[in-house]
Short mmCIF file of C-alpha atoms in Angstrom, two decimals:
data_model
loop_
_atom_site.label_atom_id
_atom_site.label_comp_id
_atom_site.label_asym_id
_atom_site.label_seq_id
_atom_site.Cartn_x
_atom_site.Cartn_y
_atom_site.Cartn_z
CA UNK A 1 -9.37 -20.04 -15.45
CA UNK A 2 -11.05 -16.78 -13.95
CA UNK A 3 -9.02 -13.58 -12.28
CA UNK A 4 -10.86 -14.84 -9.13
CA UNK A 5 -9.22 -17.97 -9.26
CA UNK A 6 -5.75 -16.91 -10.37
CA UNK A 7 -6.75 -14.12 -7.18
CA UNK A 8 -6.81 -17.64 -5.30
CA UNK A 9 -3.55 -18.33 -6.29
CA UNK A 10 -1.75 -15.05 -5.49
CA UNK A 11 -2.70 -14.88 -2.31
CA UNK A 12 -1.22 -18.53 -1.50
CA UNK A 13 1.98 -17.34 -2.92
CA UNK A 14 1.75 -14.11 -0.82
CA UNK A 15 1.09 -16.27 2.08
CA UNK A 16 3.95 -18.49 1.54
CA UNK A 17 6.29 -15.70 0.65
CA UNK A 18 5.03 -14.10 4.16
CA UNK A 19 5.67 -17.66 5.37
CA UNK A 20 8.94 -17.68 4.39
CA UNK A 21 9.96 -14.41 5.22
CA UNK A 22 9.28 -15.34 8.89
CA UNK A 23 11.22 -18.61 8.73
CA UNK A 24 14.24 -16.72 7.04
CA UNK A 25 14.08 -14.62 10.72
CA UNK A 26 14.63 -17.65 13.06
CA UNK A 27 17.08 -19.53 10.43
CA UNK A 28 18.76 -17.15 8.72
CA UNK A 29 18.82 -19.06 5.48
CA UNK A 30 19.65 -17.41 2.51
CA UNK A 31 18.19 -20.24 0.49
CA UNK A 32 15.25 -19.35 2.58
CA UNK A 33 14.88 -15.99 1.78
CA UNK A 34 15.58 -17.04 -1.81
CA UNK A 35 12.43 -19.16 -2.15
CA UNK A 36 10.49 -16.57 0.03
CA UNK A 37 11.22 -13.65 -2.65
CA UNK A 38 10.73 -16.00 -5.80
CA UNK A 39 7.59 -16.89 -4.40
CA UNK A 40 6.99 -12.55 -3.74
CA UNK A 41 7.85 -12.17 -7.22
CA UNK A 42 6.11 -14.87 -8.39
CA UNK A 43 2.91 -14.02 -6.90
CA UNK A 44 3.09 -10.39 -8.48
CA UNK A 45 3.72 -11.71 -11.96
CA UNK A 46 0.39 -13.86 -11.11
CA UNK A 47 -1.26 -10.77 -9.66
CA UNK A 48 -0.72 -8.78 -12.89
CA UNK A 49 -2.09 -11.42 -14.84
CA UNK A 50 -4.99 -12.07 -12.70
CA UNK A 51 -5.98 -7.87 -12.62
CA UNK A 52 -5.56 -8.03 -16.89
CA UNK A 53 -7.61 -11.38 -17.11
CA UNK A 54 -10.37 -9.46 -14.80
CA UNK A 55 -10.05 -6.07 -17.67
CA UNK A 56 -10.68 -8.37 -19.97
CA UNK A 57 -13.65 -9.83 -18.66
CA UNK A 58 -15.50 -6.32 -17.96
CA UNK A 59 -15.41 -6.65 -21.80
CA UNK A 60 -17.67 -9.97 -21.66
CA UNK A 61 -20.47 -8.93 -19.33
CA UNK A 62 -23.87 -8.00 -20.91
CA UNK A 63 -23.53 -4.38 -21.24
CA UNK A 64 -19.94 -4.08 -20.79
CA UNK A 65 -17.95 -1.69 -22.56
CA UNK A 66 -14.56 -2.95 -20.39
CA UNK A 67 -12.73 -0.27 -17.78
CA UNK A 68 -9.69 -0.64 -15.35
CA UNK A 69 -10.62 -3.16 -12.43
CA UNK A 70 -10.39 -0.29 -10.56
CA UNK A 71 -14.09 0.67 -10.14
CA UNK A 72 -15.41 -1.22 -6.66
CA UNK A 73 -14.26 -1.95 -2.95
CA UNK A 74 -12.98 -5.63 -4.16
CA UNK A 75 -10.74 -4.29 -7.25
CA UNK A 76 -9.33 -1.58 -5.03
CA UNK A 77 -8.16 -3.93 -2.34
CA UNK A 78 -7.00 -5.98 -5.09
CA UNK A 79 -5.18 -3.18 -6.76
CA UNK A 80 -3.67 -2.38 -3.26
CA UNK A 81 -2.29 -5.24 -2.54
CA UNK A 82 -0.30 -5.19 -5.99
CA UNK A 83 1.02 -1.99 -5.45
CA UNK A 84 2.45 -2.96 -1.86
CA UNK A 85 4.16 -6.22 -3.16
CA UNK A 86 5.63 -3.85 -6.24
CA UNK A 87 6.79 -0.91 -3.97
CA UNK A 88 8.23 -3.67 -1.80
CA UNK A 89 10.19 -5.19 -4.69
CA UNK A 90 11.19 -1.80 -5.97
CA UNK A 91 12.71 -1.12 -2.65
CA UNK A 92 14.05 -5.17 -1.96
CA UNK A 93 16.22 -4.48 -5.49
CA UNK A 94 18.54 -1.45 -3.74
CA UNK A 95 18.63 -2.62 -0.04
CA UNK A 96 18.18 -6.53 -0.50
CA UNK A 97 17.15 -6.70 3.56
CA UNK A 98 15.26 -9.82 3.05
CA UNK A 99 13.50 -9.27 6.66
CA UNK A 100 12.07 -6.22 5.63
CA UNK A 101 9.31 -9.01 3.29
CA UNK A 102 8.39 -10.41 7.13
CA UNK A 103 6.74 -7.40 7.64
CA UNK A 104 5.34 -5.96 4.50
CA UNK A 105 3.72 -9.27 2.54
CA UNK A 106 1.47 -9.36 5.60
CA UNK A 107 0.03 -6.42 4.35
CA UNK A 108 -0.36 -7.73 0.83
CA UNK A 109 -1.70 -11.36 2.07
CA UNK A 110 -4.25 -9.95 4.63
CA UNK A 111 -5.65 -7.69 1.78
CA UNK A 112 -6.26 -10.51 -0.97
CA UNK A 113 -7.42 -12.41 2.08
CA UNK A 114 -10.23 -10.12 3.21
CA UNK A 115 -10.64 -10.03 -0.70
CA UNK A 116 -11.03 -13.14 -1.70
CA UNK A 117 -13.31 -14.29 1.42
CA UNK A 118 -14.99 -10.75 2.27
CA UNK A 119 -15.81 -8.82 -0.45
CA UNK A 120 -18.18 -9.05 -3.57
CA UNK A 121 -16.32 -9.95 -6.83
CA UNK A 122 -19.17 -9.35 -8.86
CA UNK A 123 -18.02 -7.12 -12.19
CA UNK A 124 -20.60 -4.53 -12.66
CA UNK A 125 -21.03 -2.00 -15.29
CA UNK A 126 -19.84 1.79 -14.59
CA UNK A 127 -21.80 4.29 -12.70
CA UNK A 128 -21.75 7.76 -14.69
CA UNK A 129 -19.42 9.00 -11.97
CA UNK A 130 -16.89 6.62 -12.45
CA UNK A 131 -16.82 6.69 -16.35
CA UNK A 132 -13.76 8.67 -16.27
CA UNK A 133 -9.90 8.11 -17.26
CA UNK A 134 -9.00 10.72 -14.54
CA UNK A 135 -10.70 7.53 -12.15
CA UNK A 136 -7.99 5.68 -13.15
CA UNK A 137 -4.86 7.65 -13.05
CA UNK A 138 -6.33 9.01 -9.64
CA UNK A 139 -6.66 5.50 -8.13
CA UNK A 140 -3.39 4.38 -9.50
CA UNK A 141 -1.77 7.43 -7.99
CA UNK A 142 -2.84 7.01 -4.87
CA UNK A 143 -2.82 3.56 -4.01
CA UNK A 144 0.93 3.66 -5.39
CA UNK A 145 1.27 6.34 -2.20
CA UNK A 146 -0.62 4.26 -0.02
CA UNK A 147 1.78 1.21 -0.90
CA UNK A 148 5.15 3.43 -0.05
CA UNK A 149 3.73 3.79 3.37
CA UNK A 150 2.70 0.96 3.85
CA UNK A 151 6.25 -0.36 3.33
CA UNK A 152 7.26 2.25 5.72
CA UNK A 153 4.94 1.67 8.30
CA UNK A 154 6.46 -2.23 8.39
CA UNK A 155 10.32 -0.87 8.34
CA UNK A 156 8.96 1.25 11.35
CA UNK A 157 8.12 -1.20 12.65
CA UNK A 158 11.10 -2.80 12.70
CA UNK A 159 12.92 0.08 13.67
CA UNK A 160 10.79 0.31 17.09
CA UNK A 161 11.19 -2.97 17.72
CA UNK A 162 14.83 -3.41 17.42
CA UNK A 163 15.43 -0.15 19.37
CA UNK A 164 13.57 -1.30 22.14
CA UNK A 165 15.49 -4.35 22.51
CA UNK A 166 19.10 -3.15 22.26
CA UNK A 167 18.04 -0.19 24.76
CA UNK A 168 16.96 -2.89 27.15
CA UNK A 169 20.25 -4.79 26.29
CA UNK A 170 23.73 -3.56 27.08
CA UNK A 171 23.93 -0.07 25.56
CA UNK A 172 25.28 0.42 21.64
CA UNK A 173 25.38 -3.48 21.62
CA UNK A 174 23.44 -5.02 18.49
CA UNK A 175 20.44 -7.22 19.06
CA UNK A 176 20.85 -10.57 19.20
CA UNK A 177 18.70 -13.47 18.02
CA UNK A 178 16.06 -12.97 15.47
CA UNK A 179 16.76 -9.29 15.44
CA UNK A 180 20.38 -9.51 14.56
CA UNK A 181 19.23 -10.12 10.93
CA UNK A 182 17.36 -7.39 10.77
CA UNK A 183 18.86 -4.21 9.24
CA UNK A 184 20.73 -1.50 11.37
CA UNK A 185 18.33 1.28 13.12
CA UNK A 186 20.11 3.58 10.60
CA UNK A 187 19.06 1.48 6.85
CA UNK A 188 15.51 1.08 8.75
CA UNK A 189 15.78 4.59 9.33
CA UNK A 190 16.69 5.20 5.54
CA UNK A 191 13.60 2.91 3.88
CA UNK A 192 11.49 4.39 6.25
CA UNK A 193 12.19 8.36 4.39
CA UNK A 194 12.69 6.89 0.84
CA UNK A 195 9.31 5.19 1.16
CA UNK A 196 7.46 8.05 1.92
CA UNK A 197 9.73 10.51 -0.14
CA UNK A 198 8.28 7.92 -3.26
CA UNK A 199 4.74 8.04 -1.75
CA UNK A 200 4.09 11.81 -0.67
CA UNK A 201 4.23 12.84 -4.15
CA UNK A 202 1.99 10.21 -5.37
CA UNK A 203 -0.83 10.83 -2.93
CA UNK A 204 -0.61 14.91 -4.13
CA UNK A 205 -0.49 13.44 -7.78
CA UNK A 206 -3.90 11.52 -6.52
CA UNK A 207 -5.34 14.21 -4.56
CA UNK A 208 -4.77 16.47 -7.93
CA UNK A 209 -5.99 13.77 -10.70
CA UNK A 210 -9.13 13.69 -8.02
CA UNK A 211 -10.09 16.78 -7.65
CA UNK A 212 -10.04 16.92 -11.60
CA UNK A 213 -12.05 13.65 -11.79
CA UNK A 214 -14.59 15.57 -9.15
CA UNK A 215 -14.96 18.29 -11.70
CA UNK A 216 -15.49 15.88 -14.52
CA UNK A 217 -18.27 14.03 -12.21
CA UNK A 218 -20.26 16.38 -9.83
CA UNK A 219 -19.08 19.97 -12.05
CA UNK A 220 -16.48 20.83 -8.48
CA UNK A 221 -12.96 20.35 -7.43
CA UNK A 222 -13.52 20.26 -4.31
CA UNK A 223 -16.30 19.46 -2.01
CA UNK A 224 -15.17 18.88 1.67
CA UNK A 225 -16.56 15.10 1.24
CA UNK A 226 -15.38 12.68 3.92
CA UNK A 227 -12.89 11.53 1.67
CA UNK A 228 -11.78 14.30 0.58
CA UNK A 229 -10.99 16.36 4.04
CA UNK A 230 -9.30 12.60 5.06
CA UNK A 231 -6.87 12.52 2.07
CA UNK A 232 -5.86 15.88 2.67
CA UNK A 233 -5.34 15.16 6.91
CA UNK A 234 -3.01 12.38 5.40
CA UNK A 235 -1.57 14.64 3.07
CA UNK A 236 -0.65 16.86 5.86
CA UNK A 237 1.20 14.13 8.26
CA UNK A 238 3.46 13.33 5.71
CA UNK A 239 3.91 16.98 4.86
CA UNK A 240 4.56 17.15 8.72
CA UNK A 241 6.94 13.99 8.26
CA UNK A 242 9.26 15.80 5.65
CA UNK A 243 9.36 18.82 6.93
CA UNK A 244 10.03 17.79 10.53
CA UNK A 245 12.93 15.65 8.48
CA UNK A 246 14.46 18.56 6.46
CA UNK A 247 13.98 21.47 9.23
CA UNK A 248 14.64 19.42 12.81
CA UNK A 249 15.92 16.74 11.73
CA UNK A 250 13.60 14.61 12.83
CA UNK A 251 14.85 10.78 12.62
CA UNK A 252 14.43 7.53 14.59
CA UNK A 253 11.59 7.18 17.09
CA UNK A 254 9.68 10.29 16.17
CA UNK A 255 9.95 9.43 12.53
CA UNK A 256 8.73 5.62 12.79
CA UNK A 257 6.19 6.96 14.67
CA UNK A 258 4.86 9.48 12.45
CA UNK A 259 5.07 7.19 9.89
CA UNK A 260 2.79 4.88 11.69
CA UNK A 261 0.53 7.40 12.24
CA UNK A 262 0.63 8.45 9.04
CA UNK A 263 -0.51 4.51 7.92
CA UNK A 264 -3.15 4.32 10.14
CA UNK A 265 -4.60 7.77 8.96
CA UNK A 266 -4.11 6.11 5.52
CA UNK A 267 -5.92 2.79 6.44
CA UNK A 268 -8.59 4.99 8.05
CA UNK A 269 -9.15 7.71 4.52
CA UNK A 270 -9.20 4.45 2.44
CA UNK A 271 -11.39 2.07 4.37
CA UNK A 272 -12.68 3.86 7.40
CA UNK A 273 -14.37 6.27 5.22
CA UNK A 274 -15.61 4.24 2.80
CA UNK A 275 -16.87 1.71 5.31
CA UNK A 276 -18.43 3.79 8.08
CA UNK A 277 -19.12 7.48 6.87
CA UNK A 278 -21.22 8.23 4.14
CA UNK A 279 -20.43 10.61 1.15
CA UNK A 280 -19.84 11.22 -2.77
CA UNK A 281 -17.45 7.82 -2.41
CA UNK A 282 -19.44 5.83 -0.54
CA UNK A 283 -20.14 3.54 -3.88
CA UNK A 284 -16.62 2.66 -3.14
CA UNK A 285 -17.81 -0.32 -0.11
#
């Protein structure tokens, strides 16, 4: 079996998990949510497999001297998607809010989807630039970050949504129907700052191990590329995030907000970039 193939497989047990998830809303089953998580988990151990089978194989191309599947647009939306199901779990073991997985494995599925059916899976030998370990503890760094708020742009999400409804409802009532198993505005609230207290100091670990990688490559820290200016606009909404948090207490609608701002700034410095401006990372699409 190839990593492409076991790839295959992750994603259908990503989709089912997502599946699942969404079922577990409108039947509040806990044996549903069971399966839905197993198959979560499940699909990571795959996923971990399937990124060390593909290491393994950069070893078996002509010319290949092996690196971290980390190198191309493929890998990293590979990678991505690992890192969102693992902050996910990470954060499923202290709340256990099983609805939370309704809206985060989307993110995960629709990555390995656009991977799987999108994107060239070709392994390819390393460009001098890349031929770095700072590459890889910069990548790892910040798609770790990119993960957390990810999972905090979903519990946003939430948050808005459930909001919305009980202000339309009667007051300080809960939400009934599917939203009443959703968790209170306040734990929502709570994921929301954990997730991006885990990922704001994972993107400035990135934005550090990169500018050190630059040096390595093109002999500067920093260069003003597209990429670079973008990581450092979503380094500064998150900054914003915190310190609106700690200073005006800044929680609820303003936060989820900003936190879904802050994801699509992320979306846009990781793809956006790569896909529609050109610059020292355009090798990256």
């Amino acid at each position: 079996m190839s990593s492409t193939q076991l790839f295959n497989i992750v994603t259908i047990a990503y989709f089912s998990s997502m599946v699942l998830f969404i079922i577990y809303l409108a039947t509040r089953s806990k044996g549903v949510s069971l399966i839905a998580s197993i198959a979560a988990y499940g699909g990571l151990l795959a996923h971990t497999a399937a990124i060390g089978l593909r290491w393994y194989e950069s070893y078996q191309i002509p010319g290949g001297v092996g690196h971290a599947p980390l190198s191309n647009l493929y890998e990293s939306v590979v990678f991505f998607a690992w890192t969102i199901v693992l902050i996910y779990m990470i954060i499923d073991l202290k709340y256990r809010q099983p609805a939370v997985g309704a809206f985060v494995l989307p993110f995960a599925f629709l990555s390995m989807t656009w991977a799987q059916l999108s994107l060239d899976d070709a392994i390819e030998p390393l460009v001098p630039a890349l031929q770095s370990n700072w590459l890889t503890y910069h990548v790892i760094t910040c798609f770790l970050g990119y993960a957390a708020f990810a999972v905090a742009c979903g519990v946003s999400i939430m948050y808005l949504i459930k909001v919305g409804k009980e202000d339309k409802g009667s007051g300080n009532s809960p939400a009934g129907g599917i939203l009443a198993v959703f968790p209170s505005a306040k734990i929502l609230d709570d994921i929301n700052y954990k997730s991006i207290m885990i990922g704001f100091p994972l993107l400035t670990l990135g934005i550090i191990t990169g500018a050190a990688w630059a040096n390595y490559a093109w002999g500067t820290y920093w260069s003003w590329d597209p990429k670079e200016t973008w990581s450092l606009i979503v380094w500064f909404i998150y900054a914003a995030f915190l310190h609106a948090r700690f200073t005006r207490g800044w929680v609820g609608r303003r936060a989820a907000w900003l936190s879904i701002v802050g994801f699509a700034a992320t979306i846009f410095c990781y793809l956006g970039v790569n896909l529609v401006l050109s610059g020292l990372h355009s090798y990256g699409g």
